[in-house]
mmCIF file of C-alpha atoms in Angstrom:
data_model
loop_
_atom_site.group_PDB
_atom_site.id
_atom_site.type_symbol
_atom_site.label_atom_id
_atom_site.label_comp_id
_atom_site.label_asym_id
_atom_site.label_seq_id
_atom_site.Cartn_x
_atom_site.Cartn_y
_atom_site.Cartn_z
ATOM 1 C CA UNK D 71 128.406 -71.929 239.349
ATOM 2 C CA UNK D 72 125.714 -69.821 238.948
ATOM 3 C CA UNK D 73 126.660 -67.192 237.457
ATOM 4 C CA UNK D 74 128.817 -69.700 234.934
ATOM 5 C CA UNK D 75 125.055 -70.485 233.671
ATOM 6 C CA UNK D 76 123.849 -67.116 232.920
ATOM 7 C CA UNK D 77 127.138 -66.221 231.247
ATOM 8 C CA UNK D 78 126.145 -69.290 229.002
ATOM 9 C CA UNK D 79 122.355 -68.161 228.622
ATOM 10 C CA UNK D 80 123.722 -64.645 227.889
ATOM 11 C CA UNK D 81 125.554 -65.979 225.268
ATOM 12 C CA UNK D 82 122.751 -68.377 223.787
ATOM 13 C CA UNK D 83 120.837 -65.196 223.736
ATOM 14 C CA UNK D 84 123.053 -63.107 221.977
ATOM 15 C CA UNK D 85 124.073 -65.796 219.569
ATOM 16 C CA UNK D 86 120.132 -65.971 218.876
ATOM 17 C CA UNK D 87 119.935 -62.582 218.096
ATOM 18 C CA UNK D 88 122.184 -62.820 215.988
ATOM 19 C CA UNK D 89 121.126 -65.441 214.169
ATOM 20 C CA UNK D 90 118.217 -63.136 212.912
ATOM 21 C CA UNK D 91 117.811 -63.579 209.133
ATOM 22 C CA UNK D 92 119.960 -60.948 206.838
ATOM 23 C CA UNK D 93 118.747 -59.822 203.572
ATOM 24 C CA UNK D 94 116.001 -63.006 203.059
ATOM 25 C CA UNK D 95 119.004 -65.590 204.290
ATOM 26 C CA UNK D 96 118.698 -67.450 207.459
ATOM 27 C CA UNK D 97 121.808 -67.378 209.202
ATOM 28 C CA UNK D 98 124.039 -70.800 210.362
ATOM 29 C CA UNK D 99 126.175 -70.678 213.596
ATOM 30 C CA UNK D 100 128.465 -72.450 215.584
ATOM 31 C CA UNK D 101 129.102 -72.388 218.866
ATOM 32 C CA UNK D 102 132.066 -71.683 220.271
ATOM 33 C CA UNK D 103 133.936 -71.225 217.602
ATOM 34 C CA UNK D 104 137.214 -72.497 219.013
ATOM 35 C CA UNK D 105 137.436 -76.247 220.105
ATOM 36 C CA UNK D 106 141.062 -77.585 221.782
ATOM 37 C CA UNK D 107 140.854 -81.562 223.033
ATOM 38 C CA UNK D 108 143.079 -84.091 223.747
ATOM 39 C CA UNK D 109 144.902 -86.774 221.055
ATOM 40 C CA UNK D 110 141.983 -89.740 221.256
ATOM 41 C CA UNK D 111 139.495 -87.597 223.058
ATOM 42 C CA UNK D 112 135.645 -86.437 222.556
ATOM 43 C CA UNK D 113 134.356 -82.698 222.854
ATOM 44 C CA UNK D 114 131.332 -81.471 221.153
ATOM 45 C CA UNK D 115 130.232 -78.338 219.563
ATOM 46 C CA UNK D 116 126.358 -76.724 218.967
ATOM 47 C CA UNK D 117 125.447 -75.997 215.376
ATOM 48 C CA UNK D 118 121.849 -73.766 214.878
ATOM 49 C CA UNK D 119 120.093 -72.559 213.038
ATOM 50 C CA UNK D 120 117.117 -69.840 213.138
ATOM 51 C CA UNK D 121 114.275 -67.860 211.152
ATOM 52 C CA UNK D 122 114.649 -70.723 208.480
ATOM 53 C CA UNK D 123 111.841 -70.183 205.354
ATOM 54 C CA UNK D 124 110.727 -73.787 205.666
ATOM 55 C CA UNK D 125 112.051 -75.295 202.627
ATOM 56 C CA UNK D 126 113.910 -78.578 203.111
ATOM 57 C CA UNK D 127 118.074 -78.509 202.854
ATOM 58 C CA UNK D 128 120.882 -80.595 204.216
ATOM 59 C CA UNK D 129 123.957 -79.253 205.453
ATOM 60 C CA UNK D 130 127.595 -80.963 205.225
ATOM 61 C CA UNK D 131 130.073 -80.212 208.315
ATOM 62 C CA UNK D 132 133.683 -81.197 207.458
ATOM 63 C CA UNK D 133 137.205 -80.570 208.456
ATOM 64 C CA UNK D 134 139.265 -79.150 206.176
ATOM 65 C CA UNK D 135 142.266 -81.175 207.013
ATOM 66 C CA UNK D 136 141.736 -84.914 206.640
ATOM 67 C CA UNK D 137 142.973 -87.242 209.466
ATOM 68 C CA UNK D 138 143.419 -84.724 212.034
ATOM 69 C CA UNK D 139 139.841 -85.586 213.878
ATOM 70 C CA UNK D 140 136.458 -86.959 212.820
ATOM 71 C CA UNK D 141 132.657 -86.378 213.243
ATOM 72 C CA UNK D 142 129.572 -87.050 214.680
ATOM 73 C CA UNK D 143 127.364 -86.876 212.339
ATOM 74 C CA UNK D 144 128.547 -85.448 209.189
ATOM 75 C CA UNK D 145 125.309 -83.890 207.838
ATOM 76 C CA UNK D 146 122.327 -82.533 208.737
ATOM 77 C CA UNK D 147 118.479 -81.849 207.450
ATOM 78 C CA UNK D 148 116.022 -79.232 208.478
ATOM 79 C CA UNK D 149 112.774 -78.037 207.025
ATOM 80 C CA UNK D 150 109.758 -76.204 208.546
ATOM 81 C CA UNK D 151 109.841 -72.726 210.110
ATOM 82 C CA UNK D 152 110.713 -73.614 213.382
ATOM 83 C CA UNK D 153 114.748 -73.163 215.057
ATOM 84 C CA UNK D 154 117.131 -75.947 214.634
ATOM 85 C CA UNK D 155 120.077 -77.116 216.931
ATOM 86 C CA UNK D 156 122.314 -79.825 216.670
ATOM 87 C CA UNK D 157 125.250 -81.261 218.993
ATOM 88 C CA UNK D 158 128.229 -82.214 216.665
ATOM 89 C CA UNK D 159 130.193 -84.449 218.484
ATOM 90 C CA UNK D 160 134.324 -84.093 217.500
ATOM 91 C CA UNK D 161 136.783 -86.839 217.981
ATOM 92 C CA UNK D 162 140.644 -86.276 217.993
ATOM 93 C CA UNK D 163 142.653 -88.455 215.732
ATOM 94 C CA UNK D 164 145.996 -87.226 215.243
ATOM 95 C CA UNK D 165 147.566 -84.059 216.724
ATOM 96 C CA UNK D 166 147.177 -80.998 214.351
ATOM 97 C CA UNK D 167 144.667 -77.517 213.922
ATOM 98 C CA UNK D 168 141.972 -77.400 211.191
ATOM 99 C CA UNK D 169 138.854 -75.882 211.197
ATOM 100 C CA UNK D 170 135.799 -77.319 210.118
ATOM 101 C CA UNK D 171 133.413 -75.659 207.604
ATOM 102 C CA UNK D 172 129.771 -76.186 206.881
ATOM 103 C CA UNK D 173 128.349 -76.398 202.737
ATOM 104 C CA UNK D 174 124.576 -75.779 202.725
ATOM 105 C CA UNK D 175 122.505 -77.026 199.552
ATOM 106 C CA UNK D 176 120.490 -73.660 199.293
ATOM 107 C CA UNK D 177 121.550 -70.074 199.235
ATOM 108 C CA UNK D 178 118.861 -68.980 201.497
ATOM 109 C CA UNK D 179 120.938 -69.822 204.694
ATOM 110 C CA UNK D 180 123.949 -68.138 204.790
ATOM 111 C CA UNK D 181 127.112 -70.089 207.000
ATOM 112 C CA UNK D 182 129.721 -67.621 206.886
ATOM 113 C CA UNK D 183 129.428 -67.921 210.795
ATOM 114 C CA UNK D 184 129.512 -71.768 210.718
ATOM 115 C CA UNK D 185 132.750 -72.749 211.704
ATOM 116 C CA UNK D 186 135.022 -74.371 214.548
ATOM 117 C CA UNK D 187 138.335 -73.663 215.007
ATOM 118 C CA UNK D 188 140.179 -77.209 216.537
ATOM 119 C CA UNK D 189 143.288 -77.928 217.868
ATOM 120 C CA UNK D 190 144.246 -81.728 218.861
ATOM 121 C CA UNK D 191 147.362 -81.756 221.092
ATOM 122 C CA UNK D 192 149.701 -84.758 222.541
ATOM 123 C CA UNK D 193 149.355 -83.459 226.142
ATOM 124 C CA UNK D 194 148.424 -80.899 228.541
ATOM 125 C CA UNK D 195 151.382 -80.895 229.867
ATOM 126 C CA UNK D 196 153.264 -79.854 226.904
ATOM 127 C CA UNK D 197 150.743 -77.060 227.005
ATOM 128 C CA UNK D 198 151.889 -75.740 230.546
ATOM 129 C CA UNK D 199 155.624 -76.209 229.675
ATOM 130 C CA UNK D 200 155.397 -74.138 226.622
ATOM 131 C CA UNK D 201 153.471 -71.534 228.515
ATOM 132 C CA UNK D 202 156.528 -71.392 231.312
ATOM 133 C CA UNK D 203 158.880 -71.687 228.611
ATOM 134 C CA UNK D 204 157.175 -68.581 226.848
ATOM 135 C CA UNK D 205 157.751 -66.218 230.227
ATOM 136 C CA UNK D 206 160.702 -67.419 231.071
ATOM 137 C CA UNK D 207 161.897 -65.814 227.282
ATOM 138 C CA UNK D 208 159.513 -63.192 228.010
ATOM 139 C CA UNK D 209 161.665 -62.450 231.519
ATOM 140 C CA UNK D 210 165.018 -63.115 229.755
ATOM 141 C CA UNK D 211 164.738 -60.777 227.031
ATOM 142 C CA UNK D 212 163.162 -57.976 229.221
ATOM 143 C CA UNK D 213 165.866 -58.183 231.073
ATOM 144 C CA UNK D 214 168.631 -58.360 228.531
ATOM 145 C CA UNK D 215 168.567 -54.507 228.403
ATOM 146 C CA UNK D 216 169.919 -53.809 231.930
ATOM 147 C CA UNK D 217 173.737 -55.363 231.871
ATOM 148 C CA UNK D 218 174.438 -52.846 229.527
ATOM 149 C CA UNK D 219 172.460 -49.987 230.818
ATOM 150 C CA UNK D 220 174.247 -50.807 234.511
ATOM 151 C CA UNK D 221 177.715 -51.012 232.926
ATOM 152 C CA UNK D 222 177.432 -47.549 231.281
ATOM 153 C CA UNK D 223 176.492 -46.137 234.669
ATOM 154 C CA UNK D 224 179.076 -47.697 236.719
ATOM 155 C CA UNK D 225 181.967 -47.051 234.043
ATOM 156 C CA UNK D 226 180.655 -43.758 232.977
ATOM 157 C CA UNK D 227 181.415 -44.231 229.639
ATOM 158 C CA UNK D 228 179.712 -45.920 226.589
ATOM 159 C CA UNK D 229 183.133 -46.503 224.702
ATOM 160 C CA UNK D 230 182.904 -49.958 223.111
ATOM 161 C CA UNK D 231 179.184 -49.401 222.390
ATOM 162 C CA UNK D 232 178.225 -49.650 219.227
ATOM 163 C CA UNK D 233 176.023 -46.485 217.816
ATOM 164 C CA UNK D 234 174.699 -47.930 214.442
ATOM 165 C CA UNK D 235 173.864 -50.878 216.760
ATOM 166 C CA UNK D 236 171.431 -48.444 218.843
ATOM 167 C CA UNK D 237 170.337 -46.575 216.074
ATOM 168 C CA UNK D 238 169.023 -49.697 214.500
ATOM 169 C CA UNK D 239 167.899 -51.210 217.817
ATOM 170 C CA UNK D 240 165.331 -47.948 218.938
ATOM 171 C CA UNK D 241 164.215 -47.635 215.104
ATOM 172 C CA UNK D 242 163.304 -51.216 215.118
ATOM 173 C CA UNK D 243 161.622 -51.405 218.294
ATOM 174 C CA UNK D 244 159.345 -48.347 217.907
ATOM 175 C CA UNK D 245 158.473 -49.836 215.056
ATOM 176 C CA UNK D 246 157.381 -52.824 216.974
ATOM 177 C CA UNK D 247 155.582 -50.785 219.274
ATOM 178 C CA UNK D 248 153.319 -49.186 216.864
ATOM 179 C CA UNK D 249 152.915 -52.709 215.371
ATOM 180 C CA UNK D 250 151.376 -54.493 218.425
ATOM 181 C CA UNK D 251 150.187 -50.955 219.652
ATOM 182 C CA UNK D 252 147.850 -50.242 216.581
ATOM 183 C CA UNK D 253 146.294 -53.762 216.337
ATOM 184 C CA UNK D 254 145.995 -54.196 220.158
ATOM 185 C CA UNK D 255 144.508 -50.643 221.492
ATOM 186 C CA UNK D 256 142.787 -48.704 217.654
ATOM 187 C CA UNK D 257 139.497 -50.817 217.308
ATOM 188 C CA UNK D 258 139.516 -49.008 213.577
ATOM 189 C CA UNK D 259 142.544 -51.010 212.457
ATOM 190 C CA UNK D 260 141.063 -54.071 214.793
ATOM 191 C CA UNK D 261 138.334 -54.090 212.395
ATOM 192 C CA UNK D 262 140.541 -53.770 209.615
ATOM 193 C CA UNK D 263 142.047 -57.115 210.394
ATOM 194 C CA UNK D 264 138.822 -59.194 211.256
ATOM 195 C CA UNK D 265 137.315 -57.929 207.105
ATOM 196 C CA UNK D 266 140.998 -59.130 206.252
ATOM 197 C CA UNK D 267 141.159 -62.478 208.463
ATOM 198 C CA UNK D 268 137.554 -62.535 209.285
ATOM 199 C CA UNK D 269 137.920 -66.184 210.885
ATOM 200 C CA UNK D 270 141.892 -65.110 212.333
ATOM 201 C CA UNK D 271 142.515 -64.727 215.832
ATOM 202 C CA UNK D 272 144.111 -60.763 216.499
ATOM 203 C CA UNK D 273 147.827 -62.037 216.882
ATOM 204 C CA UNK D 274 148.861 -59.363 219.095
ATOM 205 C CA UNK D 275 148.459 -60.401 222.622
ATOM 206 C CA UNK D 276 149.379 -57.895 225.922
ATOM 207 C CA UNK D 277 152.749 -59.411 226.641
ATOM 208 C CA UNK D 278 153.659 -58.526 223.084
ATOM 209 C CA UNK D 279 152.794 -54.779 223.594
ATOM 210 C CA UNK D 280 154.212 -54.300 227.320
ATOM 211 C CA UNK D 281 157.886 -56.154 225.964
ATOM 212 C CA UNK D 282 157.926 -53.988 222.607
ATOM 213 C CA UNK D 283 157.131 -50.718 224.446
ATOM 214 C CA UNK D 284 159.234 -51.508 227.425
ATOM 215 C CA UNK D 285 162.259 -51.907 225.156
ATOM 216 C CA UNK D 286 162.097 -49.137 223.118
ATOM 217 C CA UNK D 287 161.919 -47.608 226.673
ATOM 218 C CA UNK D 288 165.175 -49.412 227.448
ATOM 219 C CA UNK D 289 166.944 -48.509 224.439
ATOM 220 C CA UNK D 290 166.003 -44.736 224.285
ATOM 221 C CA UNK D 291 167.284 -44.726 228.049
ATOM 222 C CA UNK D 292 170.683 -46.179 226.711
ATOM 223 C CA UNK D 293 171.166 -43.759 224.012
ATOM 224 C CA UNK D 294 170.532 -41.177 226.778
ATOM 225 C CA UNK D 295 173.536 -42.386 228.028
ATOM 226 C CA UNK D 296 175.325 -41.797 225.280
ATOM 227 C CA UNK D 297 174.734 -38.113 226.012
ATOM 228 C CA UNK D 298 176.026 -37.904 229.539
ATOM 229 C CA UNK D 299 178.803 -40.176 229.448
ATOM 230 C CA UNK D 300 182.363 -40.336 227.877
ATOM 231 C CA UNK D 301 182.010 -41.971 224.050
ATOM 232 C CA UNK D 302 185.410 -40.907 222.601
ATOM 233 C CA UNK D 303 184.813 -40.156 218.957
ATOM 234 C CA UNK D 304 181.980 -42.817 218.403
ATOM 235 C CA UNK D 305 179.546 -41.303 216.369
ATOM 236 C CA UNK D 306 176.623 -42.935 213.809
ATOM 237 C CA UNK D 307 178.293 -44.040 210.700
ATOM 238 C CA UNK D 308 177.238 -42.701 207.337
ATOM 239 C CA UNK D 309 175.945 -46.793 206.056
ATOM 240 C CA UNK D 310 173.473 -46.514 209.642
ATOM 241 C CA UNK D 311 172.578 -43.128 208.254
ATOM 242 C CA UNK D 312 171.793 -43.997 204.601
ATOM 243 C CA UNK D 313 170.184 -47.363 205.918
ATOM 244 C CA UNK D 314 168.014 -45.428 208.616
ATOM 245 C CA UNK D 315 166.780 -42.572 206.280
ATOM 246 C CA UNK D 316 165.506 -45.141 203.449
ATOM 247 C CA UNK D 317 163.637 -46.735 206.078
ATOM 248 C CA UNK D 318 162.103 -43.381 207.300
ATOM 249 C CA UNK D 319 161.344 -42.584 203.585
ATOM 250 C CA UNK D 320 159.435 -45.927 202.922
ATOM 251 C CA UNK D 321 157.371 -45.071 206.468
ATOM 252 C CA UNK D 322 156.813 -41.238 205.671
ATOM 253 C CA UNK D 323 155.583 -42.612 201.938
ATOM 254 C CA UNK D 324 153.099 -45.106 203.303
ATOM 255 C CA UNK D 325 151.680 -43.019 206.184
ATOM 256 C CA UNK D 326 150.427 -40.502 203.296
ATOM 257 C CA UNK D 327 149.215 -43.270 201.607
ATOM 258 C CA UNK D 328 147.356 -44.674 204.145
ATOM 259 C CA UNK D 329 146.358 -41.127 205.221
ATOM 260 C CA UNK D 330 144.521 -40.718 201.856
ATOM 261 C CA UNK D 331 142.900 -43.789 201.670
ATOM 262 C CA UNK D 332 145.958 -45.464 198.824
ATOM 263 C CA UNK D 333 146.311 -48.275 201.659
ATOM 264 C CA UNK D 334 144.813 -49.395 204.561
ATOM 265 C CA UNK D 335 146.578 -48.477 208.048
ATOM 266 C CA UNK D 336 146.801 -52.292 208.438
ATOM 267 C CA UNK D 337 149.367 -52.388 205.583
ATOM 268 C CA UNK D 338 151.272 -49.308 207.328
ATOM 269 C CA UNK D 339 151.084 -51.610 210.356
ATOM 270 C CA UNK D 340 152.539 -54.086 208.349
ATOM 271 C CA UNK D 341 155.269 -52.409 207.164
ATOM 272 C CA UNK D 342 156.739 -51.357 210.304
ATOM 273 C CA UNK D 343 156.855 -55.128 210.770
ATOM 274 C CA UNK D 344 158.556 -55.742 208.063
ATOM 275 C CA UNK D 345 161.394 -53.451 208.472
ATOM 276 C CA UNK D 346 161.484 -54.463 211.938
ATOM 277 C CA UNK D 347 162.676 -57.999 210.806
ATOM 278 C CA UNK D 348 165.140 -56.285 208.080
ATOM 279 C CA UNK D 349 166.666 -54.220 211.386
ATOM 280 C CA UNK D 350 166.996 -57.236 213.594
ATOM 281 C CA UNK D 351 168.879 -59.158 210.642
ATOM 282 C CA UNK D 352 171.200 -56.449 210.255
ATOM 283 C CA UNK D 353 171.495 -54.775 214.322
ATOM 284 C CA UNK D 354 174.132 -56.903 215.473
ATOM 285 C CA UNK D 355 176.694 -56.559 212.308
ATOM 286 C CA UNK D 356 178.308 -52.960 213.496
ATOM 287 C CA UNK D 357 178.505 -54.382 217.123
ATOM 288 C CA UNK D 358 180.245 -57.569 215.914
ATOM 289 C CA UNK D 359 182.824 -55.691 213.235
ATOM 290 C CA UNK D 360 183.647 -52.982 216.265
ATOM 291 C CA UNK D 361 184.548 -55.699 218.660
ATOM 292 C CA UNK D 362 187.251 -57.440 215.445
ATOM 293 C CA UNK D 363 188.428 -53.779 214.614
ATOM 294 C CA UNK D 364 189.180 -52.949 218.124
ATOM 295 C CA UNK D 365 190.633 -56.282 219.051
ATOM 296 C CA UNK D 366 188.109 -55.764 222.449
ATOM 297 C CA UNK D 367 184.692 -56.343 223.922
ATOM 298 C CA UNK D 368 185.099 -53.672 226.239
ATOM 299 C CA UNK D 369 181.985 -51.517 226.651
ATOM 300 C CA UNK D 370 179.825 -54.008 225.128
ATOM 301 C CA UNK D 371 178.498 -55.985 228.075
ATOM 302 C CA UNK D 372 178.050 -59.709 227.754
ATOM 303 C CA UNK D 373 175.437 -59.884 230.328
ATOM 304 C CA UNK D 374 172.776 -58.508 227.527
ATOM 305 C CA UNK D 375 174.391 -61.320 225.320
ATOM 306 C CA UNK D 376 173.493 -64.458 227.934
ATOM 307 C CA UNK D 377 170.408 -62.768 228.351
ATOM 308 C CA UNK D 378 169.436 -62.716 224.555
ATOM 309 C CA UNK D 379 171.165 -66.325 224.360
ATOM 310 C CA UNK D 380 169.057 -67.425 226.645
ATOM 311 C CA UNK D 381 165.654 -65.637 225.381
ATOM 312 C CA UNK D 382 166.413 -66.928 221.801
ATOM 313 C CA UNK D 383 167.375 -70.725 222.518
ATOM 314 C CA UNK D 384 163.856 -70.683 224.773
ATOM 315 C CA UNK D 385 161.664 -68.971 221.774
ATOM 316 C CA UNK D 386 162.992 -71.491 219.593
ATOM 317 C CA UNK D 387 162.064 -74.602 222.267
ATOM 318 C CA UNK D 388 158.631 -73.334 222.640
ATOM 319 C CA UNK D 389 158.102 -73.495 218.874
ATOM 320 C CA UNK D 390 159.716 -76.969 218.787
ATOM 321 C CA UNK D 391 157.376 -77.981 221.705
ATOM 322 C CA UNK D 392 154.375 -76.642 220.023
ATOM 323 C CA UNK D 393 155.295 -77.738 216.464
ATOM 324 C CA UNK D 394 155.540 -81.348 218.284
ATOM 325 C CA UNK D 395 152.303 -81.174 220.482
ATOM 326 C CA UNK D 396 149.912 -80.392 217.391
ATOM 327 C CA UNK D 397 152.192 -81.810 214.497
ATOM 328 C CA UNK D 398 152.742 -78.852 213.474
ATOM 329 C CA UNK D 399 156.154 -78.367 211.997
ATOM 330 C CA UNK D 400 155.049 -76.348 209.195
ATOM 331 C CA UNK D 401 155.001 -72.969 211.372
ATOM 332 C CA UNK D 402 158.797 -73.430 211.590
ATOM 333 C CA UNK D 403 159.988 -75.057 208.314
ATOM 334 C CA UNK D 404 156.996 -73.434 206.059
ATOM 335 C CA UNK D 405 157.424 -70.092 207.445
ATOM 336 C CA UNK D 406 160.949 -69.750 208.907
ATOM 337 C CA UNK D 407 160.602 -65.918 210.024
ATOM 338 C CA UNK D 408 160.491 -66.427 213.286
ATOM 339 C CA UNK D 409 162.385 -69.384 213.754
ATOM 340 C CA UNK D 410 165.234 -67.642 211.374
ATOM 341 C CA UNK D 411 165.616 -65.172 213.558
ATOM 342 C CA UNK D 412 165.245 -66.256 216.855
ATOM 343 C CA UNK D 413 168.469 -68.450 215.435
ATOM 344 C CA UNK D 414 169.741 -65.511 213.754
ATOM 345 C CA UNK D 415 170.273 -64.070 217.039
ATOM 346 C CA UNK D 416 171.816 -67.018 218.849
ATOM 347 C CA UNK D 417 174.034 -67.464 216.464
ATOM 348 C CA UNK D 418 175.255 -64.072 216.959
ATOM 349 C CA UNK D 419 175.401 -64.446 220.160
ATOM 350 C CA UNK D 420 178.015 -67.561 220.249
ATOM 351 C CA UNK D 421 179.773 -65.070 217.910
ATOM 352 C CA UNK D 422 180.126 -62.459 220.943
ATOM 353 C CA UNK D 423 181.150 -65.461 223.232
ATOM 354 C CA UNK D 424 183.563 -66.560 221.119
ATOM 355 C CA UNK D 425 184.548 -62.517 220.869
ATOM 356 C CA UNK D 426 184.561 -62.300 224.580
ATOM 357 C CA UNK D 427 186.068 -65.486 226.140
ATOM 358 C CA UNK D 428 188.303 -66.735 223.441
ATOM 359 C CA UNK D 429 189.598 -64.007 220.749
ATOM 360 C CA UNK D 430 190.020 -61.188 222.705
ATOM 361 C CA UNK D 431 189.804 -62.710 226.493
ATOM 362 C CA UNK D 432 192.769 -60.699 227.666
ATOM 363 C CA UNK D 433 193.179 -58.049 225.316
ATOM 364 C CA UNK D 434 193.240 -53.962 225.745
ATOM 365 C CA UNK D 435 190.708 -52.262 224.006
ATOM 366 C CA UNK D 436 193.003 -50.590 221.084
ATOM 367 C CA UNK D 437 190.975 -47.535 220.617
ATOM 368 C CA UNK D 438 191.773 -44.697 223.901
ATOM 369 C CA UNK D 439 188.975 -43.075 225.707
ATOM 370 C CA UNK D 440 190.258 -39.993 223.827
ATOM 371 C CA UNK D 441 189.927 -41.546 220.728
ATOM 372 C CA UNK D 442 193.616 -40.348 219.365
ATOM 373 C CA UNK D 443 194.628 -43.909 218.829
ATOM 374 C CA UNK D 444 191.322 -45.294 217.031
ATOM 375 C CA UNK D 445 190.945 -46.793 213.994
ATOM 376 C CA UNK D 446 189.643 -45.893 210.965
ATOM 377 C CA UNK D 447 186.084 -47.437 210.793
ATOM 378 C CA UNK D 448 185.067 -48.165 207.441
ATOM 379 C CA UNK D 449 181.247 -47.393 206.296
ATOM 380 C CA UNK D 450 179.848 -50.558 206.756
ATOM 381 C CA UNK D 451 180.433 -50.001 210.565
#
C-alpha cells in the first residue's frame, strides 16, 4: 500500500511541476484525466491550479454531452497568489463517454490541460465479457492461418489456392504492420499523433501489433509454400497485378512526400490503413470466383473459414456489447468501417460454406494437378 502512496505523491509532484506558469499564464489541470464509473454512481476528480497572478476569476467545468452525468459544483473562484485545488465530484446519469472541459474568464490561466475523459457504463460485467470476447477473436483469427498452412503440407500441393487471394492478403497485412508498428514503437510519429489528437488516446494497443505482424508472418510462410509444392498452372492474374502495382505507386508517392516534409509520416501511416481496408474488401473475390469456376473447394481449406467466421461474428458482439454498455451505437452505425467489414467477412464466409457443404459437397475439382484440363480464368480472377 505503500508504495501505492508515493506513486500518488510522485504524481502530485510532477503534476505540480508542471503546473509552473508558461509565458505569463498560470496553468489549469486535472487530475487523472480519464474517469470510468458505474450507471448511478459517484467518483470524483482534482482540479488545480498554481503560480496564479492574484487577480480574481471563476472557472466553469462542464460536460460536453448533456445528460450523460452531472457535477459537483459547476464553477469555481480563486484569487490571491497562493495554489488552488478543488475536488469535483462526478455523478453518472445515463450510460455514454464525454469529456468535460473547463472555460476560464481570464486569459492569464491557460486550461488546455483541464479536462476529464468519462465513461458511464451499465455494468462491470459487460466490461469483463467484452474483454473475453475480444481474445477469444484475438485467438480465433490468429489461428485461422494454420488449416490452410497444415493442408498444403500434408497434400503437398497448393492447387485450389487462390494466388491473387495471397497477393492481396500479405500486401494488406504488411501494411497493417507498419500501421500499428509506426504508432506503437517510433515516439516521432507518437508525437505526431498527440499535436494531432492532443486529448486522443494512441489507438494502437500491443495485441494489435503482435496479430498484424504475426499474420503477415503466416501469410508470407504460405506463399512459401507456393514455392515448394505442386500449384499446376496457378499463377497471379494480370487484375491482382494492375490492382497491386497502383497500390505500390500511391505508397512509393507518399513515402517521398513524407520524406521531404509534403506530409507528415502520420498521413503515410494512414494510408497504409486505408488501403488495408480497400484489400480486405476485395481479398476474398478471386478465392470465391475460383471455387464457382472450378466447380470445387479443394485446396482451399475451410478450417481458416470457421476460424474467420468465428473471429468476425465475435468482433462484431464485442462492438454490440460495448455500443450497449455506454449507449454508444454511434461507433457502429456513425462509422460503419469496422463493423462493415467485420460483416463483410462473415458474409463471405457463409458464401464458402455454402461453396463447401452445399454447391460443390461432392464434386471433383475440374481443373488436374497438371493443369491440362483448366479453365480459362478471366482477369478479374
Amino acid at each position: 500500500m505503500s508504495w501505492k502512496i508515493g506513486v500518488l505523491l510522485l504524481e502530485l509532484a510532477t503534476l505540480l511541476v508542471v503546473t509552473v506558469a508558461v509565458n505569463g499564464q498560470a496553468l489549469l489541470h486535472t487530475y487523472p484525466h480519464d474517469v470510468t464509473l458505474l450507471l448511478g454512481t459517484n467518483t470524483s476528480f482534482e482540479l488545480f491550479l498554481s503560480e496564479h497572478n492574484g487577480s480574481s476569476a471563476e472557472a466553469l467545468i462542464f460536460p460536453k454531452h448533456e445528460g450523460v452525468l452531472e457535477l459537483d459544483p459547476t464553477s469555481v473562484s480563486f484569487n490571491g497568489l497562493e495554489n488552488h485545488s478543488w475536488v469535483i465530484e462526478v455523478h453518472g446519469v445515463n450510460p455514454g463517454l464525454t469529456e468535460i472541459d473547463v472555460n476560464v474568464s481570464t486569459p492569464s490561466i491557460d486550461p488546455s490541460q483541464a479536462f476529464v475523459r468519462v465513461t458511464v457504463q451499465h455494468s462491470n460485467t459487460i466490461v469483463i465479457l467484452s474483454q473475453v470476447v475480444g481474445w477469444l477473436y484475438f485467438v480465433a483469427w490468429s489461428v485461422s492461418f494454420y488449416p490452410q498452412v497444415i493442408s498444403n503440407w500434408k497434400r503437398k500441393s497448393v492447387v485450389g489456392l487462390n494466388f491473387d487471394f495471397l497477393s492481396f492478403n500479405i500486401l494488406g497485412f504488411v501494411l497493417y504492420s507498419v500501421f500499428n508498428c509506426g504508432l506503437y514503437f517510433i515516439p516521432y510519429i507518437e508525437a505526431e499523433y498527440a499535436v494531432r489528437y492532443p486529448r486522443g488516446l494512441n489507438p494502437v494497443l500491443l495485441n494489435d501489433v503482435f496479430f498484424s505482424c504475426h499474420a503477415a508472418f503466416a501469410t508470407a510462410v504460405t506463399i512459401i509454400q507456393c514455392f515448394l509444392y505442386e500449384k499446376g498452372n496457378q499463377k497471379i492474374s494480370y487484375t491482382a497485378r494492375g490492382i497491386l502495382l497502383s497500390f505500390a505507386l500511391v505508397l512509393v508517392t507518399l513515402a517521398i512526400l513524407s520524406s521531404v516534409d509534403v506530409i507528415h509520416w502520420l498521413d503515410f501511416l494512414y494510408a497504409c490503413s486505408y488501403i488495408k481496408l480497400a484489400i480486405t474488401l476485395i481479398k476474398y473475390v478471386p478465392q470465391a470466383y475460383m471455387n464457382y469456376l472450378r466447380k470445387s473447394t479443394e485446396g482451399w481449406s475451410i478450417g481458416n473459414i470457421f476460424c474467420d467466421f468465428t473471429g468476425g461474428t465475435l468482433s462484431m458482439l464485442q462492438m454490440i456489447l460495448n455500443g450497449y454498455n455506454y449507449d454508444d451505437w454511434a461507433s457502429i452505425f456513425g462509422d460503419p468501417t469496422k463493423f462493415g467489414l467485420g460483416l463483410f467477412s462473415v458474409l463471405f464466409d457463409f458464401l464458402f460454406f455454402i461453396q463447401h457443404y452445399v454447391l460443390y459437397r461432392n464434386s471433383e475439382p475440374y481443373n488436374e494437378v497438371d493443369g491440362d484440363n483448366e479453365p480459362s480464368l478471366p482477369a478479374v480472377c
